[in-house]
PDB file of N, CA, C and O in Angstrom:
ATOM      1  N   MET A   1       0.841  -1.172   0.000  1.00 48.00           N
ATOM      2  CA  MET A   1       0.000   0.000   0.000  1.00 48.00           C
ATOM      3  C   MET A   1       0.892   1.244   0.000  1.00 48.00           C
ATOM      4  O   MET A   1       1.713   1.411   0.887  1.00 48.00           O
ATOM      5  N   PRO A   2       0.756   2.097  -0.974  1.00 55.00           N
ATOM      6  CA  PRO A   2       1.571   3.314  -1.015  1.00 55.00           C
ATOM      7  C   PRO A   2       1.159   4.285   0.089  1.00 55.00           C
ATOM      8  O   PRO A   2      -0.008   4.418   0.415  1.00 55.00           O
ATOM      9  N   VAL A   3       2.160   4.915   0.661  1.00 64.00           N
ATOM     10  CA  VAL A   3       1.897   5.871   1.739  1.00 64.00           C
ATOM     11  C   VAL A   3       2.150   7.267   1.199  1.00 64.00           C
ATOM     12  O   VAL A   3       3.282   7.695   1.058  1.00 64.00           O
ATOM     13  N   GLY A   4       1.067   7.961   0.885  1.00 80.00           N
ATOM     14  CA  GLY A   4       1.174   9.326   0.390  1.00 80.00           C
ATOM     15  C   GLY A   4       1.047  10.319   1.528  1.00 80.00           C
ATOM     16  O   GLY A   4       0.839   9.965   2.687  1.00 80.00           O
ATOM     17  N   ARG A   5       1.182  11.572   1.187  1.00 84.00           N
ATOM     18  CA  ARG A   5       1.114  12.640   2.193  1.00 84.00           C
ATOM     19  C   ARG A   5      -0.231  12.654   2.920  1.00 84.00           C
ATOM     20  O   ARG A   5      -0.284  12.805   4.134  1.00 84.00           O
ATOM     21  N   ALA A   6      -1.312  12.491   2.184  1.00 83.00           N
ATOM     22  CA  ALA A   6      -2.642  12.497   2.789  1.00 83.00           C
ATOM     23  C   ALA A   6      -2.793  11.333   3.766  1.00 83.00           C
ATOM     24  O   ALA A   6      -3.373  11.479   4.848  1.00 83.00           O
ATOM     25  N   TRP A   7      -2.252  10.178   3.400  1.00 81.00           N
ATOM     26  CA  TRP A   7      -2.332   8.999   4.258  1.00 81.00           C
ATOM     27  C   TRP A   7      -1.527   9.227   5.546  1.00 81.00           C
ATOM     28  O   TRP A   7      -1.971   8.860   6.625  1.00 81.00           O
ATOM     29  N   GLN A   8      -0.358   9.825   5.418  1.00 85.00           N
ATOM     30  CA  GLN A   8       0.469  10.109   6.594  1.00 85.00           C
ATOM     31  C   GLN A   8      -0.231  11.083   7.539  1.00 85.00           C
ATOM     32  O   GLN A   8      -0.188  10.912   8.760  1.00 85.00           O
ATOM     33  N   GLU A   9      -0.880  12.092   6.981  1.00 87.00           N
ATOM     34  CA  GLU A   9      -1.609  13.054   7.803  1.00 87.00           C
ATOM     35  C   GLU A   9      -2.772  12.390   8.523  1.00 87.00           C
ATOM     36  O   GLU A   9      -3.038  12.665   9.694  1.00 87.00           O
ATOM     37  N   LEU A  10      -3.445  11.472   7.843  1.00 84.00           N
ATOM     38  CA  LEU A  10      -4.536  10.736   8.455  1.00 84.00           C
ATOM     39  C   LEU A  10      -4.032   9.876   9.614  1.00 84.00           C
ATOM     40  O   LEU A  10      -4.637   9.852  10.692  1.00 84.00           O
ATOM     41  N   LEU A  11      -2.915   9.201   9.426  1.00 83.00           N
ATOM     42  CA  LEU A  11      -2.345   8.375  10.482  1.00 83.00           C
ATOM     43  C   LEU A  11      -1.907   9.223  11.677  1.00 83.00           C
ATOM     44  O   LEU A  11      -2.069   8.818  12.828  1.00 83.00           O
ATOM     45  N   LEU A  12      -1.353  10.383  11.400  1.00 86.00           N
ATOM     46  CA  LEU A  12      -0.940  11.289  12.472  1.00 86.00           C
ATOM     47  C   LEU A  12      -2.149  11.763  13.283  1.00 86.00           C
ATOM     48  O   LEU A  12      -2.108  11.788  14.516  1.00 86.00           O
ATOM     49  N   LYS A  13      -3.231  12.106  12.613  1.00 86.00           N
ATOM     50  CA  LYS A  13      -4.448  12.525  13.302  1.00 86.00           C
ATOM     51  C   LYS A  13      -5.021  11.384  14.140  1.00 86.00           C
ATOM     52  O   LYS A  13      -5.484  11.595  15.261  1.00 86.00           O
ATOM     53  N   LEU A  14      -4.980  10.171  13.601  1.00 84.00           N
ATOM     54  CA  LEU A  14      -5.468   9.009  14.331  1.00 84.00           C
ATOM     55  C   LEU A  14      -4.624   8.757  15.576  1.00 84.00           C
ATOM     56  O   LEU A  14      -5.158   8.497  16.659  1.00 84.00           O
ATOM     57  N   ALA A  15      -3.315   8.867  15.450  1.00 86.00           N
ATOM     58  CA  ALA A  15      -2.422   8.663  16.597  1.00 86.00           C
ATOM     59  C   ALA A  15      -2.688   9.706  17.678  1.00 86.00           C
ATOM     60  O   ALA A  15      -2.732   9.383  18.869  1.00 86.00           O
ATOM     61  N   LYS A  16      -2.887  10.954  17.278  1.00 85.00           N
ATOM     62  CA  LYS A  16      -3.176  12.018  18.253  1.00 85.00           C
ATOM     63  C   LYS A  16      -4.511  11.762  18.943  1.00 85.00           C
ATOM     64  O   LYS A  16      -4.624  11.907  20.160  1.00 85.00           O
ATOM     65  N   PHE A  17      -5.500  11.351  18.182  1.00 83.00           N
ATOM     66  CA  PHE A  17      -6.806  11.046  18.756  1.00 83.00           C
ATOM     67  C   PHE A  17      -6.697   9.926  19.790  1.00 83.00           C
ATOM     68  O   PHE A  17      -7.254  10.020  20.887  1.00 83.00           O
ATOM     69  N   LEU A  18      -5.972   8.869  19.463  1.00 83.00           N
ATOM     70  CA  LEU A  18      -5.823   7.744  20.389  1.00 83.00           C
ATOM     71  C   LEU A  18      -5.073   8.159  21.650  1.00 83.00           C
ATOM     72  O   LEU A  18      -5.416   7.741  22.757  1.00 83.00           O
ATOM     73  N   CYS A  19      -4.061   8.981  21.489  1.00 81.00           N
ATOM     74  CA  CYS A  19      -3.308   9.474  22.651  1.00 81.00           C
ATOM     75  C   CYS A  19      -4.202  10.324  23.545  1.00 81.00           C
ATOM     76  O   CYS A  19      -4.216  10.145  24.765  1.00 81.00           O
ATOM     77  N   ASP A  20      -4.971  11.222  22.952  1.00 80.00           N
ATOM     78  CA  ASP A  20      -5.880  12.077  23.719  1.00 80.00           C
ATOM     79  C   ASP A  20      -6.947  11.246  24.422  1.00 80.00           C
ATOM     80  O   ASP A  20      -7.277  11.494  25.584  1.00 80.00           O
ATOM     81  N   ALA A  21      -7.481  10.250  23.731  1.00 83.00           N
ATOM     82  CA  ALA A  21      -8.508   9.393  24.315  1.00 83.00           C
ATOM     83  C   ALA A  21      -7.933   8.589  25.473  1.00 83.00           C
ATOM     84  O   ALA A  21      -8.580   8.434  26.513  1.00 83.00           O
ATOM     85  N   SER A  22      -6.720   8.093  25.312  1.00 85.00           N
ATOM     86  CA  SER A  22      -6.086   7.318  26.375  1.00 85.00           C
ATOM     87  C   SER A  22      -5.848   8.190  27.604  1.00 85.00           C
ATOM     88  O   SER A  22      -6.078   7.762  28.739  1.00 85.00           O
ATOM     89  N   PHE A  23      -5.376   9.414  27.399  1.00 83.00           N
ATOM     90  CA  PHE A  23      -5.139  10.304  28.523  1.00 83.00           C
ATOM     91  C   PHE A  23      -6.455  10.682  29.192  1.00 83.00           C
ATOM     92  O   PHE A  23      -6.536  10.764  30.419  1.00 83.00           O
ATOM     93  N   GLY A  24      -7.486  10.886  28.388  1.00 85.00           N
ATOM     94  CA  GLY A  24      -8.799  11.210  28.944  1.00 85.00           C
ATOM     95  C   GLY A  24      -9.327  10.086  29.821  1.00 85.00           C
ATOM     96  O   GLY A  24      -9.890  10.322  30.892  1.00 85.00           O
ATOM     97  N   PHE A  25      -9.125   8.848  29.379  1.00 88.00           N
ATOM     98  CA  PHE A  25      -9.549   7.699  30.171  1.00 88.00           C
ATOM     99  C   PHE A  25      -8.734   7.609  31.455  1.00 88.00           C
ATOM    100  O   PHE A  25      -9.285   7.361  32.531  1.00 88.00           O
ATOM    101  N   PHE A  26      -7.427   7.841  31.374  1.00 88.00           N
ATOM    102  CA  PHE A  26      -6.560   7.821  32.551  1.00 88.00           C
ATOM    103  C   PHE A  26      -6.997   8.875  33.569  1.00 88.00           C
ATOM    104  O   PHE A  26      -7.110   8.595  34.762  1.00 88.00           O
ATOM    105  N   ARG A  27      -7.266  10.075  33.083  1.00 89.00           N
ATOM    106  CA  ARG A  27      -7.705  11.159  33.969  1.00 89.00           C
ATOM    107  C   ARG A  27      -9.029  10.808  34.645  1.00 89.00           C
ATOM    108  O   ARG A  27      -9.199  11.017  35.848  1.00 89.00           O
ATOM    109  N   MET A  28      -9.958  10.258  33.874  1.00 91.00           N
ATOM    110  CA  MET A  28     -11.248   9.878  34.428  1.00 91.00           C
ATOM    111  C   MET A  28     -11.079   8.833  35.539  1.00 91.00           C
ATOM    112  O   MET A  28     -11.687   8.944  36.605  1.00 91.00           O
ATOM    113  N   ARG A  29     -10.224   7.841  35.309  1.00 90.00           N
ATOM    114  CA  ARG A  29      -9.986   6.797  36.316  1.00 90.00           C
ATOM    115  C   ARG A  29      -9.313   7.372  37.564  1.00 90.00           C
ATOM    116  O   ARG A  29      -9.640   6.993  38.678  1.00 90.00           O
ATOM    117  N   MET A  30      -8.369   8.288  37.377  1.00 90.00           N
ATOM    118  CA  MET A  30      -7.699   8.904  38.524  1.00 90.00           C
ATOM    119  C   MET A  30      -8.695   9.703  39.367  1.00 90.00           C
ATOM    120  O   MET A  30      -8.673   9.636  40.598  1.00 90.00           O
ATOM    121  N   GLU A  31      -9.566  10.465  38.712  1.00 93.00           N
ATOM    122  CA  GLU A  31     -10.576  11.232  39.440  1.00 93.00           C
ATOM    123  C   GLU A  31     -11.504  10.300  40.216  1.00 93.00           C
ATOM    124  O   GLU A  31     -11.840  10.564  41.370  1.00 93.00           O
ATOM    125  N   GLN A  32     -11.890   9.209  39.592  1.00 94.00           N
ATOM    126  CA  GLN A  32     -12.765   8.232  40.236  1.00 94.00           C
ATOM    127  C   GLN A  32     -12.090   7.602  41.461  1.00 94.00           C
ATOM    128  O   GLN A  32     -12.690   7.498  42.528  1.00 94.00           O
ATOM    129  N   LYS A  33     -10.828   7.206  41.312  1.00 92.00           N
ATOM    130  CA  LYS A  33     -10.096   6.593  42.420  1.00 92.00           C
ATOM    131  C   LYS A  33      -9.933   7.580  43.578  1.00 92.00           C
ATOM    132  O   LYS A  33     -10.035   7.203  44.740  1.00 92.00           O
ATOM    133  N   CYS A  34      -9.674   8.832  43.258  1.00 93.00           N
ATOM    134  CA  CYS A  34      -9.537   9.851  44.311  1.00 93.00           C
ATOM    135  C   CYS A  34     -10.847  10.024  45.066  1.00 93.00           C
ATOM    136  O   CYS A  34     -10.848  10.126  46.296  1.00 93.00           O
ATOM    137  N   ARG A  35     -11.963  10.073  44.345  1.00 95.00           N
ATOM    138  CA  ARG A  35     -13.271  10.194  44.997  1.00 95.00           C
ATOM    139  C   ARG A  35     -13.538   9.002  45.914  1.00 95.00           C
ATOM    140  O   ARG A  35     -14.002   9.160  47.042  1.00 95.00           O
ATOM    141  N   GLU A  36     -13.231   7.786  45.423  1.00 96.00           N
ATOM    142  CA  GLU A  36     -13.457   6.575  46.217  1.00 96.00           C
ATOM    143  C   GLU A  36     -12.647   6.583  47.507  1.00 96.00           C
ATOM    144  O   GLU A  36     -13.095   6.084  48.533  1.00 96.00           O
ATOM    145  N   ARG A  37     -11.456   7.141  47.456  1.00 95.00           N
ATOM    146  CA  ARG A  37     -10.568   7.125  48.613  1.00 95.00           C
ATOM    147  C   ARG A  37     -10.622   8.410  49.439  1.00 95.00           C
ATOM    148  O   ARG A  37      -9.856   8.583  50.376  1.00 95.00           O
ATOM    149  N   GLY A  38     -11.501   9.325  49.043  1.00 96.00           N
ATOM    150  CA  GLY A  38     -11.647  10.571  49.785  1.00 96.00           C
ATOM    151  C   GLY A  38     -10.469  11.520  49.607  1.00 96.00           C
ATOM    152  O   GLY A  38     -10.187  12.333  50.472  1.00 96.00           O
ATOM    153  N   LYS A  39      -9.780  11.418  48.478  1.00 94.00           N
ATOM    154  CA  LYS A  39      -8.626  12.283  48.185  1.00 94.00           C
ATOM    155  C   LYS A  39      -9.046  13.403  47.254  1.00 94.00           C
ATOM    156  O   LYS A  39     -10.057  13.325  46.568  1.00 94.00           O
ATOM    157  N   ARG A  40      -8.241  14.434  47.220  1.00 93.00           N
ATOM    158  CA  ARG A  40      -8.506  15.580  46.343  1.00 93.00           C
ATOM    159  C   ARG A  40      -7.706  15.427  45.058  1.00 93.00           C
ATOM    160  O   ARG A  40      -6.500  15.204  45.084  1.00 93.00           O
ATOM    161  N   PHE A  41      -8.362  15.557  43.930  1.00 92.00           N
ATOM    162  CA  PHE A  41      -7.722  15.487  42.617  1.00 92.00           C
ATOM    163  C   PHE A  41      -7.534  16.912  42.123  1.00 92.00           C
ATOM    164  O   PHE A  41      -8.491  17.661  41.987  1.00 92.00           O
ATOM    165  N   VAL A  42      -6.298  17.309  41.862  1.00 90.00           N
ATOM    166  CA  VAL A  42      -6.005  18.667  41.407  1.00 90.00           C
ATOM    167  C   VAL A  42      -5.419  18.578  40.008  1.00 90.00           C
ATOM    168  O   VAL A  42      -4.425  17.888  39.782  1.00 90.00           O
ATOM    169  N   LEU A  43      -6.029  19.276  39.079  1.00 87.00           N
ATOM    170  CA  LEU A  43      -5.564  19.299  37.696  1.00 87.00           C
ATOM    171  C   LEU A  43      -4.884  20.639  37.437  1.00 87.00           C
ATOM    172  O   LEU A  43      -5.509  21.698  37.583  1.00 87.00           O
ATOM    173  N   ALA A  44      -3.620  20.590  37.080  1.00 83.00           N
ATOM    174  CA  ALA A  44      -2.870  21.822  36.798  1.00 83.00           C
ATOM    175  C   ALA A  44      -3.311  22.408  35.461  1.00 83.00           C
ATOM    176  O   ALA A  44      -3.662  21.665  34.544  1.00 83.00           O
ATOM    177  N   PRO A  45      -3.284  23.722  35.331  1.00 85.00           N
ATOM    178  CA  PRO A  45      -3.601  24.346  34.042  1.00 85.00           C
ATOM    179  C   PRO A  45      -2.652  23.849  32.954  1.00 85.00           C
ATOM    180  O   PRO A  45      -1.524  23.434  33.228  1.00 85.00           O
ATOM    181  N   ARG A  46      -3.110  23.885  31.724  1.00 79.00           N
ATOM    182  CA  ARG A  46      -2.356  23.336  30.596  1.00 79.00           C
ATOM    183  C   ARG A  46      -0.944  23.907  30.479  1.00 79.00           C
ATOM    184  O   ARG A  46       0.005  23.196  30.217  1.00 79.00           O
ATOM    185  N   PHE A  47      -0.785  25.197  30.657  1.00 81.00           N
ATOM    186  CA  PHE A  47       0.515  25.826  30.466  1.00 81.00           C
ATOM    187  C   PHE A  47       1.193  26.188  31.784  1.00 81.00           C
ATOM    188  O   PHE A  47       2.045  27.076  31.832  1.00 81.00           O
ATOM    189  N   TYR A  48       0.854  25.522  32.875  1.00 77.00           N
ATOM    190  CA  TYR A  48       1.488  25.755  34.164  1.00 77.00           C
ATOM    191  C   TYR A  48       2.925  25.251  34.115  1.00 77.00           C
ATOM    192  O   TYR A  48       3.182  24.112  33.726  1.00 77.00           O
ATOM    193  N   ALA A  49       3.877  26.075  34.492  1.00 72.00           N
ATOM    194  CA  ALA A  49       5.298  25.729  34.382  1.00 72.00           C
ATOM    195  C   ALA A  49       5.764  24.901  35.578  1.00 72.00           C
ATOM    196  O   ALA A  49       6.652  25.295  36.317  1.00 72.00           O
ATOM    197  N   SER A  50       5.179  23.744  35.761  1.00 69.00           N
ATOM    198  CA  SER A  50       5.490  22.944  36.945  1.00 69.00           C
ATOM    199  C   SER A  50       6.914  22.395  36.928  1.00 69.00           C
ATOM    200  O   SER A  50       7.533  22.244  37.969  1.00 69.00           O
ATOM    201  N   SER A  51       7.445  22.080  35.769  1.00 73.00           N
ATOM    202  CA  SER A  51       8.795  21.514  35.714  1.00 73.00           C
ATOM    203  C   SER A  51       9.877  22.600  35.877  1.00 73.00           C
ATOM    204  O   SER A  51      11.038  22.275  36.067  1.00 73.00           O
ATOM    205  N   LYS A  52       9.491  23.849  35.815  1.00 72.00           N
ATOM    206  CA  LYS A  52      10.442  24.935  35.952  1.00 72.00           C
ATOM    207  C   LYS A  52      10.278  25.690  37.267  1.00 72.00           C
ATOM    208  O   LYS A  52      10.855  26.732  37.459  1.00 72.00           O
ATOM    209  N   THR A  53       9.475  25.153  38.164  1.00 69.00           N
ATOM    210  CA  THR A  53       9.206  25.817  39.439  1.00 69.00           C
ATOM    211  C   THR A  53      10.064  25.192  40.533  1.00 69.00           C
ATOM    212  O   THR A  53      10.113  23.982  40.675  1.00 69.00           O
ATOM    213  N   CYS A  54      10.720  26.027  41.312  1.00 75.00           N
ATOM    214  CA  CYS A  54      11.533  25.560  42.424  1.00 75.00           C
ATOM    215  C   CYS A  54      10.651  24.923  43.489  1.00 75.00           C
ATOM    216  O   CYS A  54       9.642  25.511  43.887  1.00 75.00           O
ATOM    217  N   ASN A  55      11.003  23.753  43.932  1.00 72.00           N
ATOM    218  CA  ASN A  55      10.205  23.038  44.923  1.00 72.00           C
ATOM    219  C   ASN A  55      10.232  23.733  46.281  1.00 72.00           C
ATOM    220  O   ASN A  55       9.275  23.640  47.042  1.00 72.00           O
ATOM    221  N   THR A  56      11.287  24.454  46.585  1.00 77.00           N
ATOM    222  CA  THR A  56      11.438  25.092  47.889  1.00 77.00           C
ATOM    223  C   THR A  56      10.825  26.491  47.935  1.00 77.00           C
ATOM    224  O   THR A  56       9.985  26.776  48.777  1.00 77.00           O
ATOM    225  N   CYS A  57      11.233  27.352  47.008  1.00 78.00           N
ATOM    226  CA  CYS A  57      10.792  28.749  47.087  1.00 78.00           C
ATOM    227  C   CYS A  57       9.702  29.112  46.087  1.00 78.00           C
ATOM    228  O   CYS A  57       9.227  30.232  46.064  1.00 78.00           O
ATOM    229  N   LYS A  58       9.302  28.182  45.226  1.00 68.00           N
ATOM    230  CA  LYS A  58       8.202  28.360  44.253  1.00 68.00           C
ATOM    231  C   LYS A  58       8.468  29.430  43.210  1.00 68.00           C
ATOM    232  O   LYS A  58       7.546  29.989  42.640  1.00 68.00           O
ATOM    233  N   THR A  59       9.732  29.748  42.926  1.00 69.00           N
ATOM    234  CA  THR A  59      10.044  30.707  41.868  1.00 69.00           C
ATOM    235  C   THR A  59      10.395  29.956  40.585  1.00 69.00           C
ATOM    236  O   THR A  59      10.766  28.802  40.623  1.00 69.00           O
ATOM    237  N   THR A  60      10.278  30.645  39.480  1.00 62.00           N
ATOM    238  CA  THR A  60      10.592  30.005  38.193  1.00 62.00           C
ATOM    239  C   THR A  60      12.000  30.316  37.758  1.00 62.00           C
ATOM    240  O   THR A  60      12.613  31.241  38.159  1.00 62.00           O
TER     241      THR A  60
END
């Protein structure tokens, strides 16, 4: 089967969809488990610079 540009774009979109769906399912399960155990589930904003924040003084 020849793989043209349109086919590659379709496969890329499918891969992104599957990744998003998998993460959505993971998030849903985590929220459910937290509720069952009486824990708080905190979702960070999409562009929150968590990996660049100092753990001690909270500066970037």
